[in-house]
XYZ file of C-alpha atoms in Angstrom:
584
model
C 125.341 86.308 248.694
C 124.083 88.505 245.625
C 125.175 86.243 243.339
C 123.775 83.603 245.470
C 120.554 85.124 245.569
C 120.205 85.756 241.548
C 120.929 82.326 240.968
C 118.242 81.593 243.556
C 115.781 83.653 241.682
C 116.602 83.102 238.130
C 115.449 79.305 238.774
C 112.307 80.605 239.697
C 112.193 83.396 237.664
C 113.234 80.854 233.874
C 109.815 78.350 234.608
C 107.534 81.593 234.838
C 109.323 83.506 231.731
C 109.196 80.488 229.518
C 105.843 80.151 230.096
C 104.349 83.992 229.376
C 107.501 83.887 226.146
C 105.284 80.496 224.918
C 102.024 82.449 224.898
C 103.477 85.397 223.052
C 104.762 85.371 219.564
C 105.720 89.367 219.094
C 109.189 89.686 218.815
C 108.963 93.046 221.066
C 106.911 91.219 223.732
C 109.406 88.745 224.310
C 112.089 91.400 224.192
C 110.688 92.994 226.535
C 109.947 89.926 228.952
C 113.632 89.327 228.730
C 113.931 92.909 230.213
C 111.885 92.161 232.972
C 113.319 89.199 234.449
C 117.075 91.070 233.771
C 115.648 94.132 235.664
C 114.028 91.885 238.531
C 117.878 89.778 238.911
C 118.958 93.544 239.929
C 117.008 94.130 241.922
C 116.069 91.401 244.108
C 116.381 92.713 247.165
C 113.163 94.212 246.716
C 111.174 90.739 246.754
C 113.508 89.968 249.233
C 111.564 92.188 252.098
C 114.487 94.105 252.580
C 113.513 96.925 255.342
C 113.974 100.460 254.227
C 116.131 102.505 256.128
C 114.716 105.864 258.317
C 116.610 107.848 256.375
C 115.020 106.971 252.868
C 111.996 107.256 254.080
C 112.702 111.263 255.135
C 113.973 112.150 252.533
C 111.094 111.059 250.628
C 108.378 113.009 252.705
C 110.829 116.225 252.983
C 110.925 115.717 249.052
C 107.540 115.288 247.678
C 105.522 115.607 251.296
C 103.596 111.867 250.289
C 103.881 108.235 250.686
C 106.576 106.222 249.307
C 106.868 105.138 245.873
C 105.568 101.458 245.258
C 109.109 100.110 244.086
C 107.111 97.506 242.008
C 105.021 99.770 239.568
C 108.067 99.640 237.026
C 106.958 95.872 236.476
C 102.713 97.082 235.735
C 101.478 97.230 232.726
C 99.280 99.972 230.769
C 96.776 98.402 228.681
C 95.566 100.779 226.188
C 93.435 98.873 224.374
C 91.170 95.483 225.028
C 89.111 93.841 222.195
C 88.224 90.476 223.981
C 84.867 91.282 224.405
C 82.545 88.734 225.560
C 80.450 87.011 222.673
C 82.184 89.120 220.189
C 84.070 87.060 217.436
C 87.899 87.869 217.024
C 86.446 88.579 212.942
C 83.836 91.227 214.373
C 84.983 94.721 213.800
C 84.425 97.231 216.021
C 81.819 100.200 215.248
C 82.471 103.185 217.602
C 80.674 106.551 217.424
C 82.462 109.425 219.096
C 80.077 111.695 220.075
C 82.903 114.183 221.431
C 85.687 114.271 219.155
C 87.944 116.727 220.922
C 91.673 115.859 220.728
C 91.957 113.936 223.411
C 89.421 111.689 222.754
C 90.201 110.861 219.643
C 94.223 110.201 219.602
C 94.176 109.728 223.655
C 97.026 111.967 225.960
C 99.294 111.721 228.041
C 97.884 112.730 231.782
C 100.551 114.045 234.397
C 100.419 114.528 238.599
C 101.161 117.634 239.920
C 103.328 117.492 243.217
C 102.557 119.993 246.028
C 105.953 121.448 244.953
C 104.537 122.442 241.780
C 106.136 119.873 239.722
C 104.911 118.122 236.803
C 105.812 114.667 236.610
C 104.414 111.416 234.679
C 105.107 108.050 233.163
C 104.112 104.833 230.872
C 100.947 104.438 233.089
C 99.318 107.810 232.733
C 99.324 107.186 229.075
C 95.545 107.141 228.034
C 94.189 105.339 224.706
C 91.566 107.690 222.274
C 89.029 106.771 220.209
C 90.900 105.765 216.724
C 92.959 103.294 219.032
C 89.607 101.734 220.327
C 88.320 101.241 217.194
C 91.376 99.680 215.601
C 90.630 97.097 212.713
C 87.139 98.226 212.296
C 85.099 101.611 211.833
C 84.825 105.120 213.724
C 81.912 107.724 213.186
C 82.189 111.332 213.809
C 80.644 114.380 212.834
C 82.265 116.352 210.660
C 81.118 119.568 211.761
C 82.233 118.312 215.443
C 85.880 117.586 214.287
C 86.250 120.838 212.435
C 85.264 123.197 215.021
C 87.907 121.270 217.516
C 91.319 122.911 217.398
C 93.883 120.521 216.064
C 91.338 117.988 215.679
C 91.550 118.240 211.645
C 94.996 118.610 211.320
C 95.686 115.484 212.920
C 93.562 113.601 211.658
C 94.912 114.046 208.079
C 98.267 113.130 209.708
C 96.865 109.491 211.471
C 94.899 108.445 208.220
C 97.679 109.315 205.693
C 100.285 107.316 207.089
C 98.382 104.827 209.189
C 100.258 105.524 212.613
C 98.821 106.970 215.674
C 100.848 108.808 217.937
C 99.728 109.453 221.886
C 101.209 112.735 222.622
C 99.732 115.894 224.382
C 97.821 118.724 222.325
C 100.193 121.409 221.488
C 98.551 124.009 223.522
C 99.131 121.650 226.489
C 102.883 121.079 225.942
C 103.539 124.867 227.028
C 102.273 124.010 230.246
C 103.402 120.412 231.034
C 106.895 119.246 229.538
C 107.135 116.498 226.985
C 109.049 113.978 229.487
C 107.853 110.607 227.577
C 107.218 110.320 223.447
C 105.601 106.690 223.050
C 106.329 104.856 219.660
C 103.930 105.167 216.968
C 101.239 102.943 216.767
C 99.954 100.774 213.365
C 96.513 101.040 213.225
C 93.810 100.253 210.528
C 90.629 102.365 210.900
C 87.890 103.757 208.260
C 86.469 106.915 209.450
C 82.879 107.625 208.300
C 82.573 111.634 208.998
C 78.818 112.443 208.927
C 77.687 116.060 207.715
C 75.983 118.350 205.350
C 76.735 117.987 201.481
C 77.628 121.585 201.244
C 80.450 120.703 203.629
C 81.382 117.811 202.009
C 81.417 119.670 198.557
C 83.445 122.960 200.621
C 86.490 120.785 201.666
C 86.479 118.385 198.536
C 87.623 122.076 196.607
C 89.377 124.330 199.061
C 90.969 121.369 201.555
C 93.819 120.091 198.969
C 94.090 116.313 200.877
C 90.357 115.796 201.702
C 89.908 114.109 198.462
C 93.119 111.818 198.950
C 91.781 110.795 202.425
C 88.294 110.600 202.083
C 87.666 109.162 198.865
C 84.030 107.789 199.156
C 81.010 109.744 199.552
C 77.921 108.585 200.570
C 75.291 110.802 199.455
C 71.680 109.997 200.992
C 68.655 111.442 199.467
C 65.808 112.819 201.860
C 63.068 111.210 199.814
C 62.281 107.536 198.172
C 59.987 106.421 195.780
C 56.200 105.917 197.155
C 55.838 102.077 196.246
C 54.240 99.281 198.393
C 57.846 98.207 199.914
C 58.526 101.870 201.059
C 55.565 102.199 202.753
C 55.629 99.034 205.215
C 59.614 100.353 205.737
C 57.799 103.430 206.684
C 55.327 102.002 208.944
C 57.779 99.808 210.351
C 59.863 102.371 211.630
C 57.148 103.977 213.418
C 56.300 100.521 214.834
C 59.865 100.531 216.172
C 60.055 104.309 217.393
C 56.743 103.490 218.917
C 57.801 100.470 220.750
C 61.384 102.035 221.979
C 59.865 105.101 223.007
C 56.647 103.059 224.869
C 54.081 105.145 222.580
C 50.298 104.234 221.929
C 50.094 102.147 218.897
C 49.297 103.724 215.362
C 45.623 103.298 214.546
C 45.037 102.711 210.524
C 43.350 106.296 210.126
C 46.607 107.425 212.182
C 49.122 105.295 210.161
C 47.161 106.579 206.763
C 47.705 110.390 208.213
C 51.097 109.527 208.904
C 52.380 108.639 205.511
C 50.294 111.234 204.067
C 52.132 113.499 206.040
C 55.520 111.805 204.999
C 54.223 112.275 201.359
C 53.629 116.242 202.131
C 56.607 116.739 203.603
C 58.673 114.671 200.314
C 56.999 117.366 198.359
C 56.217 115.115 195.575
C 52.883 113.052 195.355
C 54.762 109.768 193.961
C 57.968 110.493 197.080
C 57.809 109.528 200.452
C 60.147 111.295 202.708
C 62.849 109.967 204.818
C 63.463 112.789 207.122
C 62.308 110.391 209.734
C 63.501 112.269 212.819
C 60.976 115.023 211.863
C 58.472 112.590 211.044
C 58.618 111.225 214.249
C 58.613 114.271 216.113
C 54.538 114.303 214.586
C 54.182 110.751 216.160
C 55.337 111.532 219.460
C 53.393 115.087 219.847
C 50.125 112.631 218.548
C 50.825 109.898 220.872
C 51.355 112.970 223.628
C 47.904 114.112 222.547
C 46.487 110.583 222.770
C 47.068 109.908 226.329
C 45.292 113.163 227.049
C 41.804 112.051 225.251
C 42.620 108.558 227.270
C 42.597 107.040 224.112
C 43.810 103.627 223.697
C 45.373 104.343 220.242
C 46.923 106.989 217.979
C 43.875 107.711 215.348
C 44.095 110.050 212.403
C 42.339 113.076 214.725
C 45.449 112.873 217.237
C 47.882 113.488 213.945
C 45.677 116.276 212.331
C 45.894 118.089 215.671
C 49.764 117.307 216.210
C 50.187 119.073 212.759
C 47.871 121.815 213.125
C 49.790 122.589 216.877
C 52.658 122.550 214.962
C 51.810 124.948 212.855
C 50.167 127.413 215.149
C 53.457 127.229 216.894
C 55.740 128.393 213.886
C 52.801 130.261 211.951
C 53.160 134.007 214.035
C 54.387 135.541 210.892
C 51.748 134.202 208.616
C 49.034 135.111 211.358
C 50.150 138.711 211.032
C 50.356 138.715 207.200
C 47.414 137.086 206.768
C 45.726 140.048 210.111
C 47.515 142.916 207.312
C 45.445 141.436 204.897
C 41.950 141.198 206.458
C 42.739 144.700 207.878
C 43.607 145.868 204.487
C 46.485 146.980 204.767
C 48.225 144.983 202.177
C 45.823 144.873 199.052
C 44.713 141.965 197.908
C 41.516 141.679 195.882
C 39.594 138.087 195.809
C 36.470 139.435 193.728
C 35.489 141.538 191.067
C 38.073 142.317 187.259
C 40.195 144.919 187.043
C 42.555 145.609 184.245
C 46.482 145.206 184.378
C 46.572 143.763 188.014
C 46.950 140.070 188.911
C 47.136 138.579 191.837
C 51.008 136.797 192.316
C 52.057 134.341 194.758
C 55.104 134.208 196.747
C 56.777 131.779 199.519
C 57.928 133.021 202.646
C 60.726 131.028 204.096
C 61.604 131.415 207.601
C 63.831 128.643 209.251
C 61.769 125.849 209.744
C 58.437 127.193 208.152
C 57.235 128.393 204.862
C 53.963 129.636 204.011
C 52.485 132.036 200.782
C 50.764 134.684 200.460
C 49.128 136.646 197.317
C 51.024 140.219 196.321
C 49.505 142.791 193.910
C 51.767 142.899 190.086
C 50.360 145.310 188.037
C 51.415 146.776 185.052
C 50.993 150.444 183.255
C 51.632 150.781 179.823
C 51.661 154.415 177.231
C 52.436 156.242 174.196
C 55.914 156.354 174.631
C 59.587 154.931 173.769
C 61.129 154.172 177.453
C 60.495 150.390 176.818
C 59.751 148.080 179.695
C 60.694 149.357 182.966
C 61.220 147.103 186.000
C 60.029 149.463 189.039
C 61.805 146.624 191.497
C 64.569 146.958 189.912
C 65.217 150.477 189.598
C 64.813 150.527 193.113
C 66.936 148.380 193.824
C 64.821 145.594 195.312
C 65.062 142.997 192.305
C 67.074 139.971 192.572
C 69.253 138.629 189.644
C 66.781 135.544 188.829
C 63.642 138.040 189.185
C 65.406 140.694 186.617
C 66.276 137.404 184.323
C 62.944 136.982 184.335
C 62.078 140.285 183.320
C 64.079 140.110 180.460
C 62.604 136.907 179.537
C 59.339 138.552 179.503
C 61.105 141.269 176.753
C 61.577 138.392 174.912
C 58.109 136.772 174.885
C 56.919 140.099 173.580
C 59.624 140.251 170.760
C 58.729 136.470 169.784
C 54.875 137.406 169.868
C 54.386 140.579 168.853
C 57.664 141.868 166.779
C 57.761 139.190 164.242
C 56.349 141.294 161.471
C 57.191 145.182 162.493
C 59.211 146.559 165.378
C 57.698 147.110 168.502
C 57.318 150.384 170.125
C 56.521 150.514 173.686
C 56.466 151.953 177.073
C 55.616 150.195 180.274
C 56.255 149.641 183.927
C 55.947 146.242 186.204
C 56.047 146.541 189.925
C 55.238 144.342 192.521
C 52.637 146.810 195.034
C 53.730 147.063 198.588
C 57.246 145.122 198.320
C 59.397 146.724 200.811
C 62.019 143.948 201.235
C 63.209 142.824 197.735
C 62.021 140.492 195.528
C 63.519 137.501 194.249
C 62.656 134.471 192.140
C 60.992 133.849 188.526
C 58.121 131.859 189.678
C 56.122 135.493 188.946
C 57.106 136.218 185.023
C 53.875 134.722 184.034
C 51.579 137.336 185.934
C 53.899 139.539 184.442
C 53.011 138.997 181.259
C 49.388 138.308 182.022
C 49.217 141.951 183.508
C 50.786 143.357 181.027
C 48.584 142.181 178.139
C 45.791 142.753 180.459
C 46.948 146.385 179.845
C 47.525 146.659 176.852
C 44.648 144.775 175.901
C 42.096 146.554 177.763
C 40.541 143.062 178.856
C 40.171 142.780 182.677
C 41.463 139.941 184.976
C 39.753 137.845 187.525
C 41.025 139.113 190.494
C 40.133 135.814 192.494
C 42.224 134.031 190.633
C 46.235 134.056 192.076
C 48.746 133.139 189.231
C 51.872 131.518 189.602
C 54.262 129.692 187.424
C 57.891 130.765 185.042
C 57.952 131.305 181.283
C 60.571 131.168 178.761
C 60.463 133.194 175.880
C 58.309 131.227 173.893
C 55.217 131.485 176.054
C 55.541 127.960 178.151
C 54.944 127.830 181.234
C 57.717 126.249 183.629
C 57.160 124.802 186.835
C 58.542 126.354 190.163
C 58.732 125.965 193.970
C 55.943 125.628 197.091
C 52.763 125.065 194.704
C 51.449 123.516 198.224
C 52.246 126.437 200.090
C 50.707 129.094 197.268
C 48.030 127.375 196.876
C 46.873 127.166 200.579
C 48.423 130.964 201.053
C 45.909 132.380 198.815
C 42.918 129.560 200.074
C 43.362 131.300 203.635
C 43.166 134.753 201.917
C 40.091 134.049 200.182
C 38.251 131.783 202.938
C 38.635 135.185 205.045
C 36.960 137.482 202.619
C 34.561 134.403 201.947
C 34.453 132.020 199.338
C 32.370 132.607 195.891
C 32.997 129.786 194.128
C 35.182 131.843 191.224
C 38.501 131.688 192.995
C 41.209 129.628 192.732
C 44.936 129.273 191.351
C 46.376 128.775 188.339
C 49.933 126.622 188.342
C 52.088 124.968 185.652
C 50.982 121.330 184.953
C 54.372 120.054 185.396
C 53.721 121.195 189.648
C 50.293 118.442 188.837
C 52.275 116.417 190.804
C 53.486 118.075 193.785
C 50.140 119.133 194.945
C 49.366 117.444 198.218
C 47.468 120.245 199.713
C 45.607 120.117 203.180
C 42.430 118.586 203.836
C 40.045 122.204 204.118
C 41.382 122.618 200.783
C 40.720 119.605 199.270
C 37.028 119.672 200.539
C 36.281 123.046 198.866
C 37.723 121.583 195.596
C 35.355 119.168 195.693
C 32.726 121.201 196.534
C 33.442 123.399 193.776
C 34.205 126.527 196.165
C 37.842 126.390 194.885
C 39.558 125.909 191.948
C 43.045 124.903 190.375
C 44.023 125.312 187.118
C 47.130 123.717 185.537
C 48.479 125.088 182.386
C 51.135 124.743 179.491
C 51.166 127.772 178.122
C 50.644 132.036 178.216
C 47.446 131.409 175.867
C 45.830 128.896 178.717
C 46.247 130.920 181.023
C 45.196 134.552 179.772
C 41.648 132.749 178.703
C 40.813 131.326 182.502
C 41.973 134.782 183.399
C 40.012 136.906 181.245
C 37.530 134.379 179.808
C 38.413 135.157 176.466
C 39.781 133.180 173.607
C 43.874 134.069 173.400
C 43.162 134.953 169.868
C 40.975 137.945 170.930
C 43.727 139.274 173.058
C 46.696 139.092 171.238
C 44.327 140.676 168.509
C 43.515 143.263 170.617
C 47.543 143.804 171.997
C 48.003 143.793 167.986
C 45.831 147.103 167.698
C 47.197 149.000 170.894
C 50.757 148.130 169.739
C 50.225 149.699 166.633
C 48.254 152.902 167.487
C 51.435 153.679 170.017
C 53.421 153.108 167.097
C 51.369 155.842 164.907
C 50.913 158.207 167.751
C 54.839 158.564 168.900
C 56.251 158.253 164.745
C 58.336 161.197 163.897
C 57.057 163.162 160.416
C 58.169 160.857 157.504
C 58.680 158.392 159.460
C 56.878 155.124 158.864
C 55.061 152.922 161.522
C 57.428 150.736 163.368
C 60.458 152.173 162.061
C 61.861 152.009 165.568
C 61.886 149.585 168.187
C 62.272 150.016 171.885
C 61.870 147.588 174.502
C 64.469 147.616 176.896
C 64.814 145.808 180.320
C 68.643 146.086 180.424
C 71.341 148.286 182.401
C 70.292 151.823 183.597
C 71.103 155.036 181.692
C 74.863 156.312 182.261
C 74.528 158.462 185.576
C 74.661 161.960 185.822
C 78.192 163.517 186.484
C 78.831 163.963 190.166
C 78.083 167.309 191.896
C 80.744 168.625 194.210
C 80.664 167.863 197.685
C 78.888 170.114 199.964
C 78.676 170.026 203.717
C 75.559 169.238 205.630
C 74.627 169.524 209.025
């Protein structure tokens, strides 16, 4: 009757089988077909109806306390993967963007049932598909910073790209829990993974991560600004139009759209860049289109931006509100009228997070009879950076160049930075350096509404540096406070000519003549708007005070300029230690 009954069903059974072994051409698929209908022959008596006996039936509930087992899940299938999208092309490859990339879903598990009992137990159906499965053939984005902060994420990963076989186990910290009952085959798969991060990431594991560079051999490097041409600029506009439209904002009025890219151009900080930080950018849309619906105004205008940016900047300005309240108060010193000789109004940038604003800071410089050479108070106490003492020395070497070319050069000065508590750093300030100390030692007094700002080499030229936008306005604010007397203004390197996109109070008093900026090449340029004297006149005058130190500190027989001292360099040797004493 067995026999009888397999014949029975293996008629049946051969008209079905041929026709699934016809639609499949994988070797393993009809492999495993021929397993099915060999396992079914065995078993017929399940399709049969046969009744189960009482006694299975107890044993089962005494056993695992549930329903019996469906005797035909052996014959399901798991489908781990399913690319026959709807109006997708069998060409199109698929783009996936894992927004999670934790082990398990990127390289899938394996998920188990826990019986009352306390036993783990699973099989081929809990076996769950990840990411890099799902986007098999084509391309999956992650973020790098995401996959590295993951534990065994990276490791992995390496693993599945390097030999180009995928794996569906459980994470190792899992397999101390649940025991590895089923290891599925590897798995070909062809995937590019596009890992999306910082450059200083990318440059981090390209020299400390020995196969980064074998497995991720293309970089894609995008820069945060573009060329300000015609082209750029509708791009711009147009994504605004679109961020507009998909976030149901008012529409961009031409004065709005104007303020808008001259707020892109700002933020580029370059006159002839626009910037494509757009997710910043439209943060300014969306605050102006939020300030729009409360004047019931039909469109986003040019007044709606300006206040957008100025709310923005009342939000992040508290620290420049209470530098700016120091200086009004007086406590920090900052002079906006009147000369005074050897002081010179510097600028600096403040950077904090997502803000940056300048401010002026007192440099003055003291010069004597003497030998000591030129003494850097900042760095002495221990407040100078290495680029701000490099720039000290540079200035040593402007005076050797200028003033040492005929005689040696005797001197004895100090340079200090007034009220610096926290360190300074940078060499945007060598110029006012210099221009205080030849104020000094050339008796002629400097403008003291005029800030300074700008590097040197040691030939004199000036070099451009960093936040001429934010100096600029930093000492603006300063001087609108005290009021403005049409004498004040900034001087900055002409090679910063065109970064200057400065805000519109600012531009107004330029053209009003309240406020000035000066761009220059050189130390000469710039001592003669300072002191409104030719740069002849001073050097002349450094000439004579350099020389009558000389005379007054020469030993007996010894001639003028026999020695030379101007030193920036390493401190004296210290003192030898005192023994230790005990203090209470």
């Amino acid at each position: 009757l067995e026999r009888l009954q397999q014949r029975s069903a293996s008629l049946i059974l051969d008209g079905l089988m041929d026709d699934l072994r016809g639609r499949y051409r994988d070797e393993k698929v009809r492999k495993y077909l021929l397993r099915v209908k060999s396992h079914i022959l065995k078993n017929v008596e399940h399709f049969a109806g046969r009744p189960q006996e009482k006694g299975e039936g107890m044993i089962m509930m005494m056993g695992g306390g549930g329903r019996p087992e469906d005797p035909f899940w052996v014959y399901e299938v798991n489908l781990l993967l399913d690319q026959s999208i709807e109006g997708t092309s069998a060409e199109a490859a698929p783009i996936l963007e894992e927004q999670n990339p934790t082990y398990v879903n990127l390289f899938g598990a394996m998920e188990y049932n826990v019986s009352p009992g306390g036993m783990w137990s699973t099989d081929f159906r809990h076996i769950r598909a990840g990411s890099l499965l799902a986007a098999d053939g084509g391309f999956l984005i992650v973020n790098a910073l995401d996959v590295l902060r993951r534990p065994h994420v990276w490791d992995q990963l390496k693993r599945v790209l390097k030999t180009e076989q995928l794996v569906i186990q459980q994470p190792e910290t899992y397999s101390q829990l649940a025991p590895l009952t089923l290891k599925p085959e590897p798995i070909d798969i062809s995937v590019k993974v596009i890992m999306v991060g910082p450059s200083w990431l990318y440059h981090l594991l390209w020299e400390y991560e020995e196969d980064f560079p074998k497995v991720f051999k293309i970089l894609a490097d995008f820069d945060t600004t573009m060329p300000l041409s015609m082209t750029n600029a509708k791009e711009f506009a147009a994504v605004l139009k679109a961020v507009g439209e998909r976030g149901k904002l008012k529409p961009l009025e031409a004065s709005g759209l104007a303020m808008m890219l001259e707020h892109g151009v700002r933020e580029s900080g370059q006159r002839d860049r626009l910037s494509t930080r757009l997710s910043y950018i439209t943060d300014v849309l969306r605050e102006a289109d939020h300030l729009a619906n409360q004047d019931e105004a039909r469109s986003i205008t040019k007044k709606h931006v300006d206040a957008a940016l100025e709310a923005k900047r009342g939000r992040h300005g508290l620290i420049e509100s209470r530098v700016q309240r120091m200086i009004d108060e007086g406590v920090l010193l900052v002079d906006t009228r009147g000369k005074r000789v050897g002081q010179v109004n510097g600028l600096a940038v403040y950077s904090l997070g997502s803000t940056a604003f300048g401010k002026p800071s007192r440099v003055t410089a003291v010069t004597s009879v003497g030998r000591s050479g030129l003494v850097n108070i900042e760095r002495e106490a221990g407040l100078s950076g290495p680029i701000h003492d490099k720039g000290v020395l540079i200035l040593t070497g402007y005076l050797r160049h200028q003033y040492a070319q005929k005689a040696p050069l005797t001197l004895s000065a100090s340079i200090a930075f007034e009220q610096s508590y926290s360190g300074v750093e940078g060499d945007s300030a060598s110029s006012t350096e210099i221009y205080a100390l030849l104020s000094s030692l050339s008796g002629a007094p400097i403008q003291q509404g005029i800030a300074v700002t700008g590097s040197v080499n040691q030939l004199g030229d000036i070099q451009p540096i960093g936040g001429a936008n934010e100096k600029i306005e930093g000492f603006f604010d300063v001087c609108k406070a005290n009021g403005l007397t049409g004498k004040q203004g900034v001087i900055i390197p002409v090679q910063n000519e065109r970064h200057v996109m400065l805000r519109e109070d600012v531009v107004e008093a330029v053209t009003k003549g309240k406020f000035h900026i000066y761009s220059v090449k050189s130390i000469d340029e710039g001592i003669e708007v300072l002191t409104g004297k030719k740069a002849k006149v001073i050097h002349d005058l450094v000439h004579k005070r350099l020389k009558a130190i000389a005379n007054a500190v020469k030993e007996p027989g010894e001639a003028v300029g026999a020695t030379t001292t101007v030193v920036s360099g390493p401190h004296p040797p210290p003192a030898p230690p005192k023994p230790p004493s005990r203090t209470r």
